[in-house]
mmCIF file of C-alpha atoms in Angstrom:
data_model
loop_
_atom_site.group_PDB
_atom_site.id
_atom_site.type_symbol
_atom_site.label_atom_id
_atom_site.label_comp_id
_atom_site.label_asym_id
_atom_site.label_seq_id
_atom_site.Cartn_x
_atom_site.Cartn_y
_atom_site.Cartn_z
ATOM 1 C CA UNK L 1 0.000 0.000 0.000
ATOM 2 C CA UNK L 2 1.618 2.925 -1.339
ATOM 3 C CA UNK L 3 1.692 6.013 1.531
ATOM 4 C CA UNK L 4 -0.006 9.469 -0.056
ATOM 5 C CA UNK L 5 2.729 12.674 0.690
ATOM 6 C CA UNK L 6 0.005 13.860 3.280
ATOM 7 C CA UNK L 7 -0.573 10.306 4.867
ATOM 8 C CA UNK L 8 3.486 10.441 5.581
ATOM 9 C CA UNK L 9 2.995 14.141 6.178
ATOM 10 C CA UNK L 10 0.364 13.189 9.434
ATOM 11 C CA UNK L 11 2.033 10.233 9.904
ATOM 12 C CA UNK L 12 5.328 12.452 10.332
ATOM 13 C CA UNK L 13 3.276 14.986 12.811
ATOM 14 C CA UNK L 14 1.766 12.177 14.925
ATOM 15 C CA UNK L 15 5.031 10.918 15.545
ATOM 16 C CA UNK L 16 6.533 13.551 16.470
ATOM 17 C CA UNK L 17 3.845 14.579 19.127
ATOM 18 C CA UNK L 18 3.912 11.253 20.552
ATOM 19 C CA UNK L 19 7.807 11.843 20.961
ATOM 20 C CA UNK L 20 7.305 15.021 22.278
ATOM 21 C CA UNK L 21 4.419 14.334 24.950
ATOM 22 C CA UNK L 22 6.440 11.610 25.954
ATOM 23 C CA UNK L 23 9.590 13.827 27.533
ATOM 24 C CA UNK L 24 10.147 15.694 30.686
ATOM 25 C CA UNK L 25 9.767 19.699 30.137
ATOM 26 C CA UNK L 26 11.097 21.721 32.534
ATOM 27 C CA UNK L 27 10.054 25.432 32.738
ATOM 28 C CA UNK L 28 13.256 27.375 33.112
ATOM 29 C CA UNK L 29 11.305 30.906 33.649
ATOM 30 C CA UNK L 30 10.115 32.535 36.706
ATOM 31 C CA UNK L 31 6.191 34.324 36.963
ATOM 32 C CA UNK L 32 5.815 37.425 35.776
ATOM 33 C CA UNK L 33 3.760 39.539 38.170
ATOM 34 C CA UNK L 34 4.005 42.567 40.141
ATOM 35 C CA UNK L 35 6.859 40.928 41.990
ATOM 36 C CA UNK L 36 9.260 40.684 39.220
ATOM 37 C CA UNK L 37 12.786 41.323 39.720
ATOM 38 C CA UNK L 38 14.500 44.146 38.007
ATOM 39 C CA UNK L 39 17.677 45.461 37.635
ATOM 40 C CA UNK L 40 17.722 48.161 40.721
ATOM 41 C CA UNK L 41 17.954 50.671 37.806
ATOM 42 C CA UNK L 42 15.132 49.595 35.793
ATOM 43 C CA UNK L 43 11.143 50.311 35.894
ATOM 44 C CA UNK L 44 9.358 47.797 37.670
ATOM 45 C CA UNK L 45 6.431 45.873 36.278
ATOM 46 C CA UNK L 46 3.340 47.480 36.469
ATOM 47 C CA UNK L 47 -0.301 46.914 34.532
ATOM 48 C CA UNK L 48 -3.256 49.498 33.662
ATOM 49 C CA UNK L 49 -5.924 49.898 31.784
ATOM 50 C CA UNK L 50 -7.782 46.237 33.698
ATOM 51 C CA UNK L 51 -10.855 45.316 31.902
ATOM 52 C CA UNK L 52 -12.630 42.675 33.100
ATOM 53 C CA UNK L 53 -16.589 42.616 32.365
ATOM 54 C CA UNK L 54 -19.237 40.467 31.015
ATOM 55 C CA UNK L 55 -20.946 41.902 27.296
ATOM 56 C CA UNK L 56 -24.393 41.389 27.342
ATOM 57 C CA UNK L 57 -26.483 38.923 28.709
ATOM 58 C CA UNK L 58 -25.037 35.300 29.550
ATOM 59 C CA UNK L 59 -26.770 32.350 27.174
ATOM 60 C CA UNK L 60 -28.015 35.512 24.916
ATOM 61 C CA UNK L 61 -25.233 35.945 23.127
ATOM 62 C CA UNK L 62 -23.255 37.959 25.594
ATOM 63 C CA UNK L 63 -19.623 36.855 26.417
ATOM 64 C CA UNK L 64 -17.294 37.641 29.146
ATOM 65 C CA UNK L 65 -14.022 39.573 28.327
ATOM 66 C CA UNK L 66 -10.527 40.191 29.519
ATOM 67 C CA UNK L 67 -7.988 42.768 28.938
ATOM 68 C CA UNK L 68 -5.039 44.611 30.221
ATOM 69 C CA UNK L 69 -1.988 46.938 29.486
ATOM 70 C CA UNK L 70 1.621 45.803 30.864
ATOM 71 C CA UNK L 71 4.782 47.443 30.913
ATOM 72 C CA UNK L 72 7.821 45.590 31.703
ATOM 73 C CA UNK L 73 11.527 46.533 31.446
ATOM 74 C CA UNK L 74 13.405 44.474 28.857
ATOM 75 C CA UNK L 75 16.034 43.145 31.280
ATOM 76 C CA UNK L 76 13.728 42.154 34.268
ATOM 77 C CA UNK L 77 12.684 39.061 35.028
ATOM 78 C CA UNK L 78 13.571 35.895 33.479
ATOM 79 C CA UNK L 79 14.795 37.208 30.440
ATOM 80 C CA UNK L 80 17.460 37.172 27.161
ATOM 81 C CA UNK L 81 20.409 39.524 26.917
ATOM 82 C CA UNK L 82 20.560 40.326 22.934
ATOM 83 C CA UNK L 83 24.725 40.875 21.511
ATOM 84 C CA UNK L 84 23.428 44.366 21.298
ATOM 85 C CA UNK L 85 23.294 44.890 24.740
ATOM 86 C CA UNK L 86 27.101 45.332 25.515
ATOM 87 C CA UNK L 87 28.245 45.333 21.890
ATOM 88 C CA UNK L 88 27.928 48.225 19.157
ATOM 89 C CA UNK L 89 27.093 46.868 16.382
ATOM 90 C CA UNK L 90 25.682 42.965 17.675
ATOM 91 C CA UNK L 91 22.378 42.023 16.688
ATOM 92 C CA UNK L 92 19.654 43.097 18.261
ATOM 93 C CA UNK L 93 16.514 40.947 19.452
ATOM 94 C CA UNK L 94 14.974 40.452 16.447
ATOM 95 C CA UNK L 95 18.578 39.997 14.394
ATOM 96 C CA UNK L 96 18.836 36.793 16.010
ATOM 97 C CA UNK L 97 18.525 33.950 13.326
ATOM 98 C CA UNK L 98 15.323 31.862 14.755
ATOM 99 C CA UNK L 99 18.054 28.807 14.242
ATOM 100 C CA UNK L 100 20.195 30.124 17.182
ATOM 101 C CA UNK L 101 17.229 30.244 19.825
ATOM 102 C CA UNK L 102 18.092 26.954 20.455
ATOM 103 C CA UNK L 103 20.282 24.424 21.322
ATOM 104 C CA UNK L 104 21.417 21.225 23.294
ATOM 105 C CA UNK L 105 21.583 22.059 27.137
ATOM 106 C CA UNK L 106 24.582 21.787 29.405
ATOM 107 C CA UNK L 107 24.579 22.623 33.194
ATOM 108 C CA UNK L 108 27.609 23.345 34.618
ATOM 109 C CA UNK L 109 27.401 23.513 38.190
ATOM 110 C CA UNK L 110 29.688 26.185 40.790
ATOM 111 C CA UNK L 111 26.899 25.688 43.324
ATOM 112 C CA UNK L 112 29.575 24.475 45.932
ATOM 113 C CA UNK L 113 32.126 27.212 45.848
ATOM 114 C CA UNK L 114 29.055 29.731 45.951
ATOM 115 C CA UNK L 115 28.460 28.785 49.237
ATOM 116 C CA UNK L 116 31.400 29.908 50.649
ATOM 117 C CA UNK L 117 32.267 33.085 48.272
ATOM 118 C CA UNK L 118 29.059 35.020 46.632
ATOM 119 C CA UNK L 119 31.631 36.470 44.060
ATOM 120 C CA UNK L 120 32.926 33.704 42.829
ATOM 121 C CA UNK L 121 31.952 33.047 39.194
ATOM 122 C CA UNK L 122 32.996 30.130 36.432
ATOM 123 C CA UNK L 123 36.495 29.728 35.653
ATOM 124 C CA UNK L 124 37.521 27.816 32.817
ATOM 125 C CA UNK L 125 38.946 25.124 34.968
ATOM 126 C CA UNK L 126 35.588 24.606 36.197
ATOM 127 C CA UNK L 127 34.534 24.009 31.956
ATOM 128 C CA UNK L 128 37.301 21.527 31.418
ATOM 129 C CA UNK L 129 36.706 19.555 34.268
ATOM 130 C CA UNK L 130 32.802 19.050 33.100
ATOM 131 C CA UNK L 131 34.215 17.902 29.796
ATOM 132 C CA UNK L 132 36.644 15.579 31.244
ATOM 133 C CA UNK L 133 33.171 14.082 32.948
ATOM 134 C CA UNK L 134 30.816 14.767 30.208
ATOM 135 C CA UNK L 135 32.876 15.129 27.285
ATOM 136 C CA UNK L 136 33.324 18.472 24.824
ATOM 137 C CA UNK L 137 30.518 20.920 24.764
ATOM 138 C CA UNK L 138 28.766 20.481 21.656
ATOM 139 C CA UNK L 139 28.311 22.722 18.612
ATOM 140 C CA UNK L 140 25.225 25.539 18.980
ATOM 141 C CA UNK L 141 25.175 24.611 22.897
ATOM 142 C CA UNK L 142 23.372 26.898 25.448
ATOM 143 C CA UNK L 143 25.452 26.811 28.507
ATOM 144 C CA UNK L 144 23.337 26.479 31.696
ATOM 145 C CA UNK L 145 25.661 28.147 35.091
ATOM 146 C CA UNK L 146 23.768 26.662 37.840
ATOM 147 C CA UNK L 147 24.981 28.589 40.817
ATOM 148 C CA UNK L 148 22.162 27.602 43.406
ATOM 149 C CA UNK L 149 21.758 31.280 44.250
ATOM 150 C CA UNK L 150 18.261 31.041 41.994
ATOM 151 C CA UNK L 151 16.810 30.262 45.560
ATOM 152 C CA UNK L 152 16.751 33.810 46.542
ATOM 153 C CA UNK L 153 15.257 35.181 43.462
ATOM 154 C CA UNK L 154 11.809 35.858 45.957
ATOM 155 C CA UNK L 155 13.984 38.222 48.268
ATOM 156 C CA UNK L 156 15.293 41.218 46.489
ATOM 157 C CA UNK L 157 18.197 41.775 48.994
ATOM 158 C CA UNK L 158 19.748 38.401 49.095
ATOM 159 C CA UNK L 159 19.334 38.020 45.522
ATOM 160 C CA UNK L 160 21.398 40.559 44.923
ATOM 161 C CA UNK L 161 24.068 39.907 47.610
ATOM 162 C CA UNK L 162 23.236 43.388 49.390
ATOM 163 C CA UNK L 163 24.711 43.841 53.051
ATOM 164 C CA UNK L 164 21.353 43.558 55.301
ATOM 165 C CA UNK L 165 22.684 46.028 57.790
ATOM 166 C CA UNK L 166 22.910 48.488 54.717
ATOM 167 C CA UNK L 167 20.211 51.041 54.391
ATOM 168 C CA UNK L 168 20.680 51.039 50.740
ATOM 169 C CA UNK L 169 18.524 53.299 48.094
ATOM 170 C CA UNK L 170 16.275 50.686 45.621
ATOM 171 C CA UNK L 171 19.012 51.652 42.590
ATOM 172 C CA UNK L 172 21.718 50.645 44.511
ATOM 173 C CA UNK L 173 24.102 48.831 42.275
ATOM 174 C CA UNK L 174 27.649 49.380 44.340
ATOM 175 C CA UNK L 175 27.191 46.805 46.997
ATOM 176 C CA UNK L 176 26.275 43.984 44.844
ATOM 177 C CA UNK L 177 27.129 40.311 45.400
ATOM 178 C CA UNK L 178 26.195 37.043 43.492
ATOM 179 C CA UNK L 179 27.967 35.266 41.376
ATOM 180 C CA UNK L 180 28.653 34.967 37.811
ATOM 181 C CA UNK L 181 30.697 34.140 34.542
ATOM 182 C CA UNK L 182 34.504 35.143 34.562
ATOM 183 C CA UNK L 183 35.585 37.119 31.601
ATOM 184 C CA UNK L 184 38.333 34.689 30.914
ATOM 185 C CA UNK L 185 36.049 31.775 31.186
ATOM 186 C CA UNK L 186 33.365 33.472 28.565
ATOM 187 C CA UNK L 187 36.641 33.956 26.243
ATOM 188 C CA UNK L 188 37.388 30.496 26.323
ATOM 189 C CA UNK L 189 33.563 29.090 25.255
ATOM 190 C CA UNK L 190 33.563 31.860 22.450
ATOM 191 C CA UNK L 191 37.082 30.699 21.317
ATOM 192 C CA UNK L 192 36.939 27.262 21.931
ATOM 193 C CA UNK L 193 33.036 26.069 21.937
ATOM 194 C CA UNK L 194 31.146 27.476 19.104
ATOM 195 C CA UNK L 195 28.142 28.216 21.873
ATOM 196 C CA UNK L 196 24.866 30.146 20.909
ATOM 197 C CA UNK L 197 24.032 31.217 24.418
ATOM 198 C CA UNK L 198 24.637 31.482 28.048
ATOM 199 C CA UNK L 199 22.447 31.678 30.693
ATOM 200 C CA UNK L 200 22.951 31.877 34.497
ATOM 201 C CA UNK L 201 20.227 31.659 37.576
ATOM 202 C CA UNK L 202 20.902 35.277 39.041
ATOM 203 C CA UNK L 203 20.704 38.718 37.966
ATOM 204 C CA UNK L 204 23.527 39.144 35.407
ATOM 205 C CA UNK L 205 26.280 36.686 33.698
ATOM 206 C CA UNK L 206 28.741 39.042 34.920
ATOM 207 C CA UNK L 207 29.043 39.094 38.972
ATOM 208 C CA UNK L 208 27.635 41.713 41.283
ATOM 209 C CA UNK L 209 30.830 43.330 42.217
ATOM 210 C CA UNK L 210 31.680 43.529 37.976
ATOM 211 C CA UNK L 211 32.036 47.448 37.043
ATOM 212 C CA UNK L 212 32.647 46.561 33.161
ATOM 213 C CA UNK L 213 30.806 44.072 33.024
ATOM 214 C CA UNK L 214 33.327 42.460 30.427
ATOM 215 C CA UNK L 215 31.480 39.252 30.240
ATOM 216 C CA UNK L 216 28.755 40.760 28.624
ATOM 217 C CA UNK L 217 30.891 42.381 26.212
ATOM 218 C CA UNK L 218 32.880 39.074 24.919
ATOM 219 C CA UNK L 219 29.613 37.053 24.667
ATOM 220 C CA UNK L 220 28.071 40.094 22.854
ATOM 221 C CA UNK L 221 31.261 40.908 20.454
ATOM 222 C CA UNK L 222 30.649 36.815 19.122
ATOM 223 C CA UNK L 223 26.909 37.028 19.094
ATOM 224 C CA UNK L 224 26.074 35.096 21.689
ATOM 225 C CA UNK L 225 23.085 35.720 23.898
ATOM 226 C CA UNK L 226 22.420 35.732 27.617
ATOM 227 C CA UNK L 227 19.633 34.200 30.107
ATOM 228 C CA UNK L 228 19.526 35.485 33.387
ATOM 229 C CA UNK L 229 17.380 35.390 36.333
ATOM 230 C CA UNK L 230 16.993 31.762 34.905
ATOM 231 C CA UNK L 231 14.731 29.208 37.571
ATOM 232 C CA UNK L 232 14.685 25.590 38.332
ATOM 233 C CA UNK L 233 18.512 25.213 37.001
ATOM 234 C CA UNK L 234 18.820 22.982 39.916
ATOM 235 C CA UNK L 235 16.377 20.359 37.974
ATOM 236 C CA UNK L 236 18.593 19.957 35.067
ATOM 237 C CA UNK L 237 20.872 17.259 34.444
ATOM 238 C CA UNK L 238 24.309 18.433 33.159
ATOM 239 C CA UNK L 239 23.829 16.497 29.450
ATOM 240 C CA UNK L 240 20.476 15.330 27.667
ATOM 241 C CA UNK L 241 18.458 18.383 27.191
ATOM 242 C CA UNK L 242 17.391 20.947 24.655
ATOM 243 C CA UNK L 243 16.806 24.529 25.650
ATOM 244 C CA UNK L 244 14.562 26.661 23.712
ATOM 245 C CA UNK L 245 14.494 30.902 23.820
ATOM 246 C CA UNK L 246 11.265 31.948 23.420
ATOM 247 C CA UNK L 247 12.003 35.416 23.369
ATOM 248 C CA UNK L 248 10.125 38.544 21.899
ATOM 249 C CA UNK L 249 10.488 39.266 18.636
ATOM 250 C CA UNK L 250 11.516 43.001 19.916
ATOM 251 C CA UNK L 251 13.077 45.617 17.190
ATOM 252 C CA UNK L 252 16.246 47.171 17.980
ATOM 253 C CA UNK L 253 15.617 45.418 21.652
ATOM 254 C CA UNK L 254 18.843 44.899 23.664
ATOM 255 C CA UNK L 255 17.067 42.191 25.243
ATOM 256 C CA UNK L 256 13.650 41.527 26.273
ATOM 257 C CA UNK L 257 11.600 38.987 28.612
ATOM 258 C CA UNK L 258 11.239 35.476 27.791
ATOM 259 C CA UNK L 259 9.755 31.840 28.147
ATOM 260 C CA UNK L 260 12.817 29.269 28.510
ATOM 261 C CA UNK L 261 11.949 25.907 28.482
ATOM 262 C CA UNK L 262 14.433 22.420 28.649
ATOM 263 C CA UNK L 263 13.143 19.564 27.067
ATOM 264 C CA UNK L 264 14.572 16.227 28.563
ATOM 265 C CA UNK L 265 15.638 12.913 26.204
#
């Protein structure tokens, strides 16, 4: 029985469903609400113009409707860090080839040495020891940092590391501390690992007490974008996962908020 091209077509589809309901999906992105982190220097998330009302009569061909008007900062929340960003010239959000918003996972974890220094950050030896576990990084990979300091994200001054005896002003950005991604060590993935992005589970790839924030610049001089304020890191394995940027198509955005999801097998 010869297959039509639109049997093999649906047969094709089904398939791939069945493939895809059948792995774990882990939701890599954090709520976004009126509790939303934001960079201290950035407007906070806020929403007007509520409408919520029911048209006309019920059963009469009336119908209940919902509406509202949000305003979010692009670099608040869980969101995407476009080349642009710290880079003349790098794309922006919408630049980015649809190709390069995804790519197999890999979780590298400094959770340890966090614990006893909040500005510690990845160091290269901390890369080459994964792949002496794991093997090399593979081509187009999004490189998870899982620092464990994702924990805090509900508690805006441990999240970002602030002295609690510090009566500090809400844009506060000298007294900083959480950890990050080492210049050198972003140097060696651009040179070495032909990565598409980088993402990290606190505020910034670069660490609190960073006043050049140099990390940003390497990873936007190559192209390569940046996840921050990532969640759930602590759920991924280090290998066997597929991360997907589902960020807004924004023009000319240097970044912008968006849904991260890992899909498992």
């Amino acid at each position: 029985m010869m297959l039509t091209l639109t049997q093999m077509l649906l047969f094709f589809i089904i398939s791939l469903v069945t493939s895809f309901n059948n792995r774990k999906i882990i939701d890599l992105t954090h709520p976004v609400g009126e509790n939303t982190f934001v960079w201290p220097t950035s407007t906070k998330f806020t929403v007007a113009n509520v409408v919520k009302t029911q048209v006309g009569v019920e059963g009469e061909g009336g119908y209940w409707y919902e509406s509202r008007d949000i305003n979010q900062a692009e670099h608040s929340g869980t969101h995407m860090d476009a080349p642009a960003h710290f880079y003349k010239g790098g794309w922006h959000t919408s630049d980015i080839p649809l190709e390069r918003l995804t790519g197999p996972g890999v979780r590298i974890s400094i959770e340890e040495r966090v614990q006893k220094d909040l500005d510690t950050g990845l160091v290269v030896e901390d890369i080459l020891t994964w792949e002496e576990q794991h093997g090399e990084v593979p081509e187009g990979a999004v490189v998870i940092i899982h620092t464990g300091h994702g924990r805090w994200y509900g508690d805006k001054v441990k999240y970002l590391g602030r002295p609690a005896e510090l009566d500090l002003p809400e844009n506060d950005t000298e007294h900083l501390h959480f950890p990050g991604v080492e210049p050198a060590a972003a140097e060696w993935l651009v040179r070495n690992r032909n990565i598409v992005g980088l993402g990290i589970d606190t505020p910034s790839t670069s660490n609190g007490q960073s006043r050049d924030y140099k990390t940003h610049q390497v990873l936007g001089e190559a192209n390569i974008w940046g996840l921050e304020n990532m969640a759930r890191t602590e759920e991924l394995p280090s290998t066997g996962f597929v991360v997907y940027n589902m960020v807004h198509k924004l023009e000319g955005g240097s970044g912008g908020p968006t849904r991260v999801i890992a899909i498992l097998g």
